[in-house]
Amino acid sequence: MGRITFIDSGQAERPADFSPGESVMTAAVNNNVAGIDGECGGELSCATCHVYLPESLAALVPPPSADELEMLEVVDERQAGSRLGCQVRLVDSMDGMVVVVAGEGS
Amino acid sequence: MTTTYDVVVVGAGHAGVAVVSALAKAGFAGSVAVLGDEPVLPYERPPLSKEYLTDGGAAPLLRTEAFWSTDSVQLELGAQVTTVDPAAKLVHVADGRTFGYRKLVWATGADARALRVPGATADNLHSIRRLSDVDRLRRHLTARGRAVIIGGGYIGLETAAVLTGLGHQVTVVEAVDRVLARVTGPVVSRFYQQLHERHGVRIVLGETVAGIATRAGRAHGVHLGSGELLPADVVIVGVGAVPAVEVLQDAGAAGDGGLLVDDLCRTTLPDVHAIGDCALQVNRFSTSAAPVRLESVSNANHQAKVTAAHLVGAPPPVPAVPWFWSNQYDVKLQTAGLFAGHDEVVTRGEPDSGRFSVLYLARGRLLAADCVNVPADFAGARRVIGERERLDTELAADPGTPLKTAVLAHA
């Protein structure tokens, strides 16, 4: 078990416990983090799990696949740390990190 | 003794679970009970005809077990609601329990439509709607068997793709003259027919099913109206879904082929909302003023948010463009909008390339788009549809031009 903190779409801090191996999207969904819908369940179809990873966290995960990059090209407010949360697996070393939810959805 | 909850949610599918989350996100502090009729934790339905059918394994849960162990939500599994008393605001469950509600959210979804032909009770005849359906189907699959799939819609074709991948010899029987006829136009139908045929699936169009050939209660073939007998080791029926609305209609809720709801998802019964596959609602993205019933995760989520906002007294979220997706083989179909009522069709890109979109317009405005392996078009179309923009169809036909560039300036 680890814990990360989301800054949700209402700018509120939402701590979220995670099990190693689960995705940023499922951690958010299981903790009712506003701004993350995860509608397609991680199929890279909906882009309703857009998050910004800090550099420290981005460095710990594999880079986005070609499919994810294609979806990222069309999200609103793309930034350097933009990722689709469903494609980022959480591991123990990410404990304590902060993930910012992009401003889409609700 | 009957416990009364601030909110009772009947149905623990996507819509029912979404309203629980939407209430929490909206800051709702009241008591919530969720009654699900299945004995398992709420799970995702789309993977049933995709990954879960392919691999089995752990159920694709919508939320972790820990999510349900909080004090704020009471999840009751195996709770089959038999009657609703809207005057006393009570929900009765088959096991004799009664739940009182201040607000009721009906989110019972839909059941697989049954095939009404002789032999349709055969043991190895399956539908794909519930986790238990797929578990049962997986037990009946023999190595490299012959599968006949009745119905060429999303469920039928996704299942055909999975079973073909597992080494089965698959035939799809469709009653009308093209596959996916309910949800898309002829260009996309033809593309999917050819895709499946290239993978070795036999597609039989314009054929009725006269009956299931059985021996000792097991299907061994499917009799077609033409007289042909298709041999089968397993038969799968995917002929649509029927909204699960009988109990609430018996309680007096109005609606023909669904539960009629207003723009805040309120049924005609006091303090009773209906959301998801069972709800019948006027949709601002439909060309028709008649209410529509949408079978999609995005609709379930959106209606859940509308309901939660209403229950906490917040303004409703902005209307969401309906969207749908289907994965077959390595092809991803993303559909934005509702195509019924279009008067013009524009194809962007070459279907033979495996990467193209089809745009559906009505009076120059984009109504819907089917995007085959083109996520950029899907995202662009969702935006253009949401803003009800007119398109320059010549520009829109060029796959090299982003859709938003093809939007005509406002007059």
Coordinates of C-alpha atoms in Angstrom, one line a residue:
Chain A
M1 CA 0.0 0.0 0.0
G2 CA 1.2 3.5 -0.8
R3 CA -0.4 6.9 -0.8
I4 CA -0.3 9.7 -3.3
T5 CA -2.1 13.0 -3.2
F6 CA -4.3 14.3 -6.0
I7 CA -5.0 18.0 -6.5
D8 CA -8.5 17.6 -8.0
S9 CA -10.3 19.7 -10.6
G10 CA -11.6 21.9 -7.7
Q11 CA -8.0 22.5 -6.5
A12 CA -8.7 20.4 -3.4
E13 CA -6.1 18.0 -2.0
R14 CA -7.3 14.4 -2.1
P15 CA -5.1 11.7 -0.6
A16 CA -5.5 8.3 -2.2
D17 CA -4.2 5.0 -1.0
F18 CA -3.0 2.7 -3.8
S19 CA -1.8 -0.9 -4.3
P20 CA 1.4 -1.2 -6.2
G21 CA 0.6 -2.1 -9.8
E22 CA -2.7 -0.2 -10.1
S23 CA -3.0 2.8 -12.3
V24 CA -3.2 6.5 -11.4
M25 CA -6.7 6.4 -12.9
T26 CA -8.0 3.6 -10.8
A27 CA -6.4 5.1 -7.6
A28 CA -8.3 8.3 -8.4
V29 CA -11.6 6.6 -9.3
N30 CA -11.5 4.5 -6.1
N31 CA -11.0 7.7 -4.0
N32 CA -13.7 9.8 -5.7
V33 CA -11.2 12.3 -7.1
A34 CA -13.1 15.0 -9.0
G35 CA -12.0 15.4 -12.6
I36 CA -11.1 11.8 -13.2
D37 CA -13.9 9.7 -14.8
G38 CA -12.0 6.9 -16.4
E39 CA -15.0 6.2 -18.5
C40 CA -13.5 3.6 -20.8
G41 CA -11.8 1.7 -18.0
G42 CA -8.3 2.2 -19.3
E43 CA -8.9 1.4 -23.0
L44 CA -7.3 4.6 -24.3
S45 CA -10.6 5.6 -25.8
C46 CA -11.9 8.5 -23.7
A47 CA -9.1 10.7 -22.3
T48 CA -11.2 11.3 -19.2
C49 CA -8.2 10.6 -16.9
H50 CA -5.8 13.4 -17.9
V51 CA -3.3 14.2 -15.2
Y52 CA 0.0 16.2 -14.8
L53 CA 2.8 14.3 -13.3
P54 CA 5.7 16.1 -11.6
E55 CA 9.1 15.5 -13.1
S56 CA 10.2 13.4 -10.2
L57 CA 7.3 11.0 -10.8
A58 CA 7.4 11.1 -14.6
A59 CA 11.0 9.9 -14.4
L60 CA 9.9 6.7 -12.6
V61 CA 7.5 5.5 -15.2
P62 CA 7.9 4.3 -18.8
P63 CA 7.2 7.0 -21.4
P64 CA 3.8 7.1 -23.2
S65 CA 3.1 4.6 -26.0
A66 CA 2.3 5.7 -29.5
D67 CA -1.4 5.2 -28.8
E68 CA -1.3 7.3 -25.6
L69 CA 0.7 10.1 -27.4
E70 CA -2.0 10.2 -30.1
M71 CA -4.7 10.7 -27.4
L72 CA -2.5 13.2 -25.6
E73 CA -2.3 15.3 -28.7
V74 CA -6.0 16.0 -28.5
V75 CA -6.5 16.7 -24.8
D76 CA -7.2 20.2 -23.6
E77 CA -4.5 22.1 -21.7
R78 CA -1.6 19.7 -22.5
Q79 CA 1.5 20.3 -20.5
A80 CA 5.0 18.8 -20.2
G81 CA 3.9 16.4 -17.5
S82 CA 0.6 15.4 -19.2
R83 CA -0.3 11.7 -19.1
L84 CA -3.4 9.6 -19.2
G85 CA -3.7 8.2 -15.7
C86 CA -4.8 4.8 -16.9
Q87 CA -1.4 4.3 -18.5
V88 CA 0.7 5.1 -15.5
R89 CA 1.3 2.2 -13.0
L90 CA 1.9 3.2 -9.4
V91 CA 4.9 1.6 -7.6
D92 CA 6.1 1.8 -4.0
S93 CA 8.7 4.4 -4.8
M94 CA 5.9 6.9 -5.8
D95 CA 4.6 7.0 -2.2
G96 CA 4.0 10.6 -1.1
M97 CA 4.0 12.1 -4.5
V98 CA 1.5 14.7 -5.8
V99 CA -0.5 14.3 -9.1
V100 CA -2.5 17.2 -10.5
V101 CA -5.8 16.5 -12.2
A102 CA -6.2 18.4 -15.5
G103 CA -9.2 20.7 -15.7
E104 CA -11.5 18.6 -17.9
G105 CA -14.5 16.7 -16.8
S106 CA -15.9 17.1 -13.3
Chain B
M1 CA -37.3 -2.5 11.3
T2 CA -37.0 -0.6 8.1
T3 CA -34.0 1.7 7.7
T4 CA -34.6 4.9 5.7
Y5 CA -31.7 6.2 3.6
D6 CA -31.4 9.7 2.2
V7 CA -30.7 8.0 -1.2
V8 CA -31.4 4.5 -2.3
V9 CA -29.9 3.5 -5.5
V10 CA -31.4 0.4 -7.2
G11 CA -28.9 -1.1 -9.6
A12 CA -25.1 -1.5 -9.1
G13 CA -23.9 -1.2 -12.7
H14 CA -22.1 1.7 -14.2
A15 CA -24.9 4.2 -13.6
G16 CA -25.6 3.1 -10.0
V17 CA -21.9 3.2 -9.0
A18 CA -21.4 6.5 -10.9
V19 CA -24.1 8.2 -8.9
V20 CA -22.4 7.1 -5.6
S21 CA -19.1 8.6 -6.8
A22 CA -20.8 11.7 -8.2
L23 CA -22.6 12.3 -4.9
A24 CA -19.3 12.0 -3.0
K25 CA -17.6 14.4 -5.3
A26 CA -20.4 16.8 -5.0
G27 CA -20.0 16.8 -1.2
F28 CA -23.2 14.9 -0.4
A29 CA -23.1 13.9 3.3
G30 CA -26.3 11.9 3.6
S31 CA -26.8 8.2 3.9
V32 CA -26.7 6.1 0.7
A33 CA -27.7 2.4 0.1
V34 CA -27.0 0.6 -3.2
L35 CA -29.0 -2.5 -4.0
G36 CA -27.5 -4.7 -6.7
D37 CA -29.3 -7.9 -7.8
E38 CA -26.1 -9.8 -8.6
P39 CA -24.1 -11.5 -5.9
V40 CA -20.7 -10.0 -7.0
L41 CA -19.1 -6.6 -6.4
P42 CA -20.1 -4.1 -9.1
Y43 CA -18.0 -4.6 -12.3
E44 CA -17.4 -3.0 -15.6
R45 CA -19.6 -4.3 -18.4
P46 CA -17.6 -3.4 -21.6
P47 CA -14.8 -5.8 -21.0
L48 CA -17.3 -8.7 -20.9
S49 CA -17.3 -9.0 -24.7
K50 CA -13.6 -8.1 -24.9
E51 CA -10.8 -8.8 -22.4
Y52 CA -12.8 -10.7 -19.9
L53 CA -14.1 -13.1 -22.6
T54 CA -10.6 -13.5 -23.9
D55 CA -8.7 -14.0 -20.7
G56 CA -11.2 -14.6 -17.9
G57 CA -9.3 -14.0 -14.6
A58 CA -10.3 -11.5 -12.0
A59 CA -13.6 -9.7 -12.5
P60 CA -13.1 -6.1 -13.8
L61 CA -14.4 -4.4 -10.7
L62 CA -15.7 -0.8 -11.0
R63 CA -14.4 -0.1 -7.5
T64 CA -12.1 -1.9 -5.1
E65 CA -13.6 -3.8 -2.2
A66 CA -12.2 -1.2 0.1
F67 CA -14.3 1.5 -1.7
W68 CA -17.4 -0.2 -0.4
S69 CA -16.2 -0.8 3.2
T70 CA -16.7 2.8 4.2
D71 CA -19.6 3.8 6.5
S72 CA -21.1 6.3 4.1
V73 CA -22.4 3.8 1.6
Q74 CA -24.3 0.6 2.3
L75 CA -23.9 -1.9 -0.6
E76 CA -26.4 -4.8 -0.7
L77 CA -25.5 -7.5 -3.1
G78 CA -28.0 -10.2 -4.3
A79 CA -30.8 -7.8 -3.5
Q80 CA -33.6 -8.2 -6.1
V81 CA -36.1 -5.4 -5.9
T82 CA -39.6 -6.7 -6.4
T83 CA -41.8 -3.7 -5.7
V84 CA -41.6 0.0 -5.1
D85 CA -44.2 1.8 -3.0
P86 CA -43.9 5.4 -4.1
A87 CA -46.5 6.7 -1.6
A88 CA -44.7 5.2 1.4
K89 CA -41.3 5.6 -0.3
L90 CA -40.4 2.0 0.3
V91 CA -38.4 -0.5 -1.8
H92 CA -39.2 -4.1 -1.2
V93 CA -36.5 -6.8 -1.8
A94 CA -37.2 -10.5 -2.7
D95 CA -35.6 -11.7 0.5
G96 CA -38.2 -9.8 2.5
R97 CA -36.2 -6.8 3.5
T98 CA -37.5 -3.3 3.0
F99 CA -35.6 -0.1 2.4
G100 CA -37.0 3.4 3.0
Y101 CA -35.8 6.3 0.8
R102 CA -36.0 10.0 0.7
K103 CA -34.7 10.0 -2.9
L104 CA -34.7 6.9 -5.1
V105 CA -32.3 6.5 -8.1
W106 CA -33.4 3.8 -10.4
A107 CA -30.3 2.5 -12.3
T108 CA -31.3 -1.1 -13.2
G109 CA -29.9 -1.0 -16.8
A110 CA -31.1 -3.5 -19.3
D111 CA -31.3 -7.2 -19.8
A112 CA -30.2 -9.2 -22.9
R113 CA -33.1 -9.5 -25.3
A114 CA -34.2 -13.2 -25.5
L115 CA -34.4 -15.0 -28.7
R116 CA -37.9 -16.4 -29.2
V117 CA -37.5 -19.4 -31.5
P118 CA -37.8 -23.1 -30.9
G119 CA -34.8 -24.5 -29.1
A120 CA -33.7 -21.2 -27.6
T121 CA -33.6 -22.7 -24.1
A122 CA -30.6 -24.9 -25.1
D123 CA -27.9 -25.2 -22.4
N124 CA -25.1 -24.0 -24.6
L125 CA -27.0 -20.9 -25.9
H126 CA -25.6 -17.8 -24.3
S127 CA -26.1 -14.1 -24.0
I128 CA -23.4 -11.6 -22.9
R129 CA -24.7 -9.2 -20.5
R130 CA -23.6 -10.3 -17.0
L131 CA -20.4 -11.5 -15.6
S132 CA -22.1 -14.9 -14.9
D133 CA -23.1 -15.1 -18.6
V134 CA -19.4 -14.9 -19.7
D135 CA -18.3 -17.3 -17.0
R136 CA -20.8 -19.8 -18.2
L137 CA -19.9 -19.2 -21.9
R138 CA -16.2 -19.7 -21.1
R139 CA -17.0 -23.0 -19.5
H140 CA -18.8 -24.1 -22.6
L141 CA -16.1 -23.2 -25.1
T142 CA -14.3 -26.2 -26.4
A143 CA -11.0 -25.9 -28.2
R144 CA -11.4 -24.7 -31.8
G145 CA -15.1 -25.2 -31.8
R146 CA -17.8 -23.8 -34.1
A147 CA -19.6 -20.8 -32.8
V148 CA -22.7 -19.3 -34.3
I149 CA -23.4 -15.7 -33.2
I150 CA -26.9 -14.4 -33.8
G151 CA -26.9 -10.6 -34.2
G152 CA -24.3 -8.4 -36.0
G153 CA -24.3 -5.5 -33.5
Y154 CA -21.5 -4.4 -31.2
I155 CA -21.8 -7.5 -28.8
G156 CA -22.0 -10.0 -31.7
L157 CA -19.0 -8.6 -33.6
E158 CA -16.8 -8.0 -30.5
T159 CA -17.6 -11.6 -29.5
A160 CA -16.8 -12.8 -33.0
A161 CA -13.4 -11.0 -32.8
V162 CA -12.5 -12.6 -29.5
L163 CA -13.7 -16.1 -30.4
T164 CA -11.8 -16.0 -33.8
G165 CA -8.7 -14.9 -31.8
L166 CA -9.2 -18.0 -29.6
G167 CA -9.2 -20.2 -32.6
H168 CA -12.9 -20.8 -33.1
Q169 CA -14.7 -21.0 -36.4
V170 CA -17.2 -18.2 -36.2
T171 CA -20.4 -17.4 -38.2
V172 CA -22.4 -14.3 -37.6
V173 CA -26.1 -14.2 -38.6
E174 CA -27.6 -10.8 -39.0
A175 CA -31.3 -10.2 -39.8
V176 CA -30.9 -7.0 -41.9
D177 CA -28.7 -6.4 -44.9
R178 CA -25.6 -5.0 -43.0
V179 CA -23.8 -5.3 -39.7
L180 CA -24.0 -2.6 -37.0
A181 CA -27.1 -1.2 -38.8
R182 CA -28.6 0.3 -35.7
V183 CA -25.5 2.3 -34.8
T184 CA -23.7 3.3 -37.9
G185 CA -23.9 4.0 -41.7
P186 CA -23.2 1.7 -44.6
V187 CA -19.5 2.8 -45.0
V188 CA -18.6 1.7 -41.5
S189 CA -20.8 -1.4 -41.8
R190 CA -19.0 -2.5 -44.9
F191 CA -15.6 -1.9 -43.3
Y192 CA -16.4 -4.1 -40.3
Q193 CA -17.9 -6.8 -42.5
Q194 CA -14.7 -7.0 -44.5
L195 CA -12.6 -6.8 -41.4
H196 CA -14.3 -9.9 -40.0
E197 CA -14.3 -11.7 -43.3
R198 CA -10.5 -11.1 -43.6
H199 CA -10.1 -12.8 -40.1
G200 CA -12.1 -15.8 -41.4
V201 CA -15.5 -15.0 -39.9
R202 CA -18.5 -15.9 -42.1
I203 CA -21.1 -13.1 -42.1
V204 CA -24.6 -14.1 -43.2
L205 CA -26.8 -11.0 -43.9
G206 CA -30.5 -10.7 -44.3
E207 CA -31.2 -14.0 -42.7
T208 CA -33.6 -14.9 -40.0
V209 CA -33.2 -17.6 -37.5
A210 CA -36.0 -20.2 -37.7
G211 CA -34.9 -22.2 -34.7
I212 CA -32.1 -23.8 -32.7
A213 CA -31.3 -27.4 -33.6
T214 CA -31.0 -29.3 -30.3
R215 CA -30.1 -32.8 -29.1
A216 CA -30.7 -33.7 -25.4
G217 CA -31.1 -30.0 -24.5
R218 CA -27.9 -28.9 -26.3
A219 CA -27.7 -26.9 -29.4
H220 CA -25.8 -28.5 -32.3
G221 CA -26.8 -26.0 -35.0
V222 CA -28.9 -23.0 -36.0
H223 CA -31.7 -23.3 -38.6
L224 CA -31.9 -20.3 -40.9
G225 CA -35.0 -19.1 -42.5
S226 CA -33.5 -20.1 -45.9
G227 CA -33.4 -23.7 -44.7
E228 CA -29.6 -23.9 -44.2
L229 CA -28.4 -25.5 -41.0
L230 CA -25.3 -23.9 -39.5
P231 CA -23.5 -26.5 -37.3
A232 CA -22.6 -25.1 -33.9
D233 CA -20.8 -26.2 -30.7
V234 CA -21.9 -23.0 -29.0
V235 CA -24.5 -20.4 -29.9
I236 CA -24.4 -16.8 -28.8
V237 CA -27.3 -14.4 -28.9
G238 CA -26.6 -10.7 -29.2
V239 CA -29.9 -9.2 -30.4
G240 CA -30.1 -6.1 -28.3
A241 CA -31.2 -5.2 -24.8
V242 CA -34.5 -4.6 -23.0
P243 CA -34.6 -2.0 -20.3
A244 CA -35.3 -3.4 -16.8
V245 CA -38.2 -1.1 -16.0
E246 CA -41.1 -3.4 -15.1
V247 CA -40.9 -2.9 -11.3
L248 CA -40.9 0.9 -11.5
Q249 CA -43.6 1.0 -14.2
D250 CA -45.7 -1.3 -12.0
A251 CA -45.3 1.4 -9.3
G252 CA -46.7 4.0 -11.8
A253 CA -43.7 5.5 -13.6
A254 CA -44.4 6.5 -17.1
G255 CA -42.5 5.7 -20.3
D256 CA -42.8 3.6 -23.4
G257 CA -39.7 1.4 -23.8
G258 CA -37.9 3.0 -20.9
L259 CA -38.5 5.3 -17.9
L260 CA -39.4 8.7 -19.1
V261 CA -37.2 11.4 -17.3
D262 CA -36.9 15.1 -17.6
D263 CA -33.7 17.1 -18.1
L264 CA -32.8 16.5 -14.4
C265 CA -33.4 12.7 -14.7
R266 CA -36.6 12.9 -12.7
T267 CA -39.2 10.2 -13.5
T268 CA -42.9 10.9 -13.3
L269 CA -42.9 9.5 -9.7
P270 CA -42.1 12.0 -6.9
D271 CA -38.5 11.9 -5.7
V272 CA -37.6 9.1 -8.1
H273 CA -34.8 9.6 -10.6
A274 CA -33.8 7.1 -13.4
I275 CA -30.4 7.0 -15.0
G276 CA -28.4 4.9 -17.5
D277 CA -29.6 2.3 -20.0
C278 CA -33.2 2.3 -18.5
A279 CA -33.8 6.0 -18.8
L280 CA -35.7 7.7 -21.7
Q281 CA -34.7 11.3 -22.1
V282 CA -34.9 14.1 -24.6
N283 CA -31.3 14.6 -25.8
R284 CA -30.2 17.9 -27.1
F285 CA -27.8 16.2 -29.5
S286 CA -30.5 14.2 -31.1
T287 CA -32.3 15.5 -34.3
S288 CA -35.5 14.2 -32.9
A289 CA -37.6 15.8 -30.2
A290 CA -38.6 12.4 -29.0
P291 CA -36.8 11.0 -25.9
V292 CA -34.1 8.5 -26.5
R293 CA -32.6 5.7 -24.5
L294 CA -28.8 5.5 -24.7
E295 CA -26.8 2.4 -23.9
S296 CA -23.4 3.7 -23.0
V297 CA -21.1 4.3 -20.1
S298 CA -20.8 8.0 -20.9
N299 CA -24.5 8.4 -20.7
A300 CA -24.7 6.5 -17.4
N301 CA -21.9 8.8 -16.0
H302 CA -23.5 12.0 -17.3
Q303 CA -26.9 11.2 -16.0
A304 CA -25.4 10.2 -12.7
K305 CA -23.7 13.6 -12.5
V306 CA -26.9 15.4 -13.4
T307 CA -28.8 13.5 -10.7
A308 CA -26.1 14.1 -8.0
A309 CA -26.0 17.8 -8.8
H310 CA -29.7 18.0 -8.4
L311 CA -29.7 16.1 -5.1
V312 CA -27.1 18.4 -3.6
G313 CA -28.7 21.5 -5.1
A314 CA -25.9 22.3 -7.4
P315 CA -26.3 23.5 -11.0
P316 CA -26.4 20.7 -13.6
P317 CA -23.2 19.9 -15.5
V318 CA -23.1 21.1 -19.2
P319 CA -24.7 18.6 -21.6
A320 CA -22.2 15.9 -22.7
V321 CA -22.0 14.8 -26.3
P322 CA -22.9 11.1 -26.2
W323 CA -20.0 8.8 -27.2
F324 CA -19.4 5.1 -27.7
W325 CA -16.5 2.8 -28.4
S326 CA -15.9 -0.7 -29.7
N327 CA -12.6 -2.7 -29.9
Q328 CA -12.4 -5.5 -32.5
Y329 CA -9.1 -7.1 -33.4
D330 CA -6.7 -4.2 -33.5
V331 CA -9.3 -1.8 -34.7
K332 CA -10.6 0.9 -32.4
L333 CA -13.9 2.5 -33.2
Q334 CA -14.8 5.7 -31.4
T335 CA -18.2 7.3 -32.1
A336 CA -19.2 10.8 -31.0
G337 CA -22.8 12.0 -31.3
L338 CA -26.0 10.5 -32.5
F339 CA -26.2 9.9 -36.2
A340 CA -30.0 9.4 -36.7
G341 CA -31.6 12.0 -38.8
H342 CA -28.5 13.0 -40.9
D343 CA -28.9 14.2 -44.4
E344 CA -25.2 14.2 -45.5
V345 CA -22.3 11.8 -45.1
V346 CA -18.7 12.7 -45.5
T347 CA -15.9 10.1 -45.5
R348 CA -12.5 11.4 -44.3
G349 CA -9.7 9.1 -45.4
E350 CA -9.7 5.8 -47.1
P351 CA -11.5 2.9 -45.4
D352 CA -9.1 0.4 -47.0
S353 CA -6.2 2.1 -45.1
G354 CA -7.8 1.0 -41.8
R355 CA -7.7 4.6 -40.6
F356 CA -10.6 6.8 -41.5
S357 CA -13.6 8.7 -40.2
V358 CA -17.2 9.1 -41.3
L359 CA -19.0 12.3 -40.5
Y360 CA -22.8 12.6 -40.4
L361 CA -24.3 16.0 -40.8
A362 CA -27.8 17.5 -40.7
R363 CA -28.3 20.8 -42.5
G364 CA -24.6 21.5 -42.5
R365 CA -24.1 20.9 -38.8
L366 CA -22.0 17.9 -37.5
L367 CA -24.3 15.4 -35.8
A368 CA -22.0 12.5 -35.3
A369 CA -18.7 10.9 -36.3
D370 CA -17.4 7.3 -36.5
C371 CA -13.7 7.4 -36.1
V372 CA -11.8 4.2 -37.0
N373 CA -8.3 4.3 -35.5
V374 CA -8.3 8.2 -35.6
P375 CA -8.5 9.5 -32.0
A376 CA -7.8 13.0 -33.2
D377 CA -10.9 13.1 -35.3
F378 CA -12.9 11.7 -32.4
A379 CA -11.7 14.4 -30.0
G380 CA -12.2 17.1 -32.7
A381 CA -15.7 15.8 -33.5
R382 CA -16.8 15.8 -29.9
R383 CA -15.9 19.4 -29.6
V384 CA -17.5 20.5 -32.9
I385 CA -20.7 18.6 -32.1
G386 CA -20.8 20.1 -28.6
E387 CA -20.6 23.6 -30.0
R388 CA -23.2 22.8 -32.7
E389 CA -20.9 24.1 -35.5
R390 CA -21.4 24.0 -39.2
L391 CA -18.7 22.4 -41.3
D392 CA -17.2 23.1 -44.7
T393 CA -17.8 19.6 -46.0
E394 CA -15.1 19.9 -48.7
L395 CA -12.4 20.8 -46.1
A396 CA -13.8 18.2 -43.7
A397 CA -13.4 15.5 -46.3
D398 CA -9.6 16.1 -46.2
P399 CA -8.1 13.9 -43.5
G400 CA -5.1 16.2 -43.4
T401 CA -7.2 19.1 -42.2
P402 CA -8.0 19.1 -38.5
L403 CA -11.8 19.0 -38.1
K404 CA -11.9 22.3 -36.1
T405 CA -10.2 24.0 -39.1
A406 CA -13.2 22.9 -41.2
V407 CA -15.7 24.8 -39.0
L408 CA -17.4 27.6 -40.9
A409 CA -17.2 31.1 -39.5
H410 CA -20.4 32.2 -37.8
A411 CA -22.7 34.1 -40.1

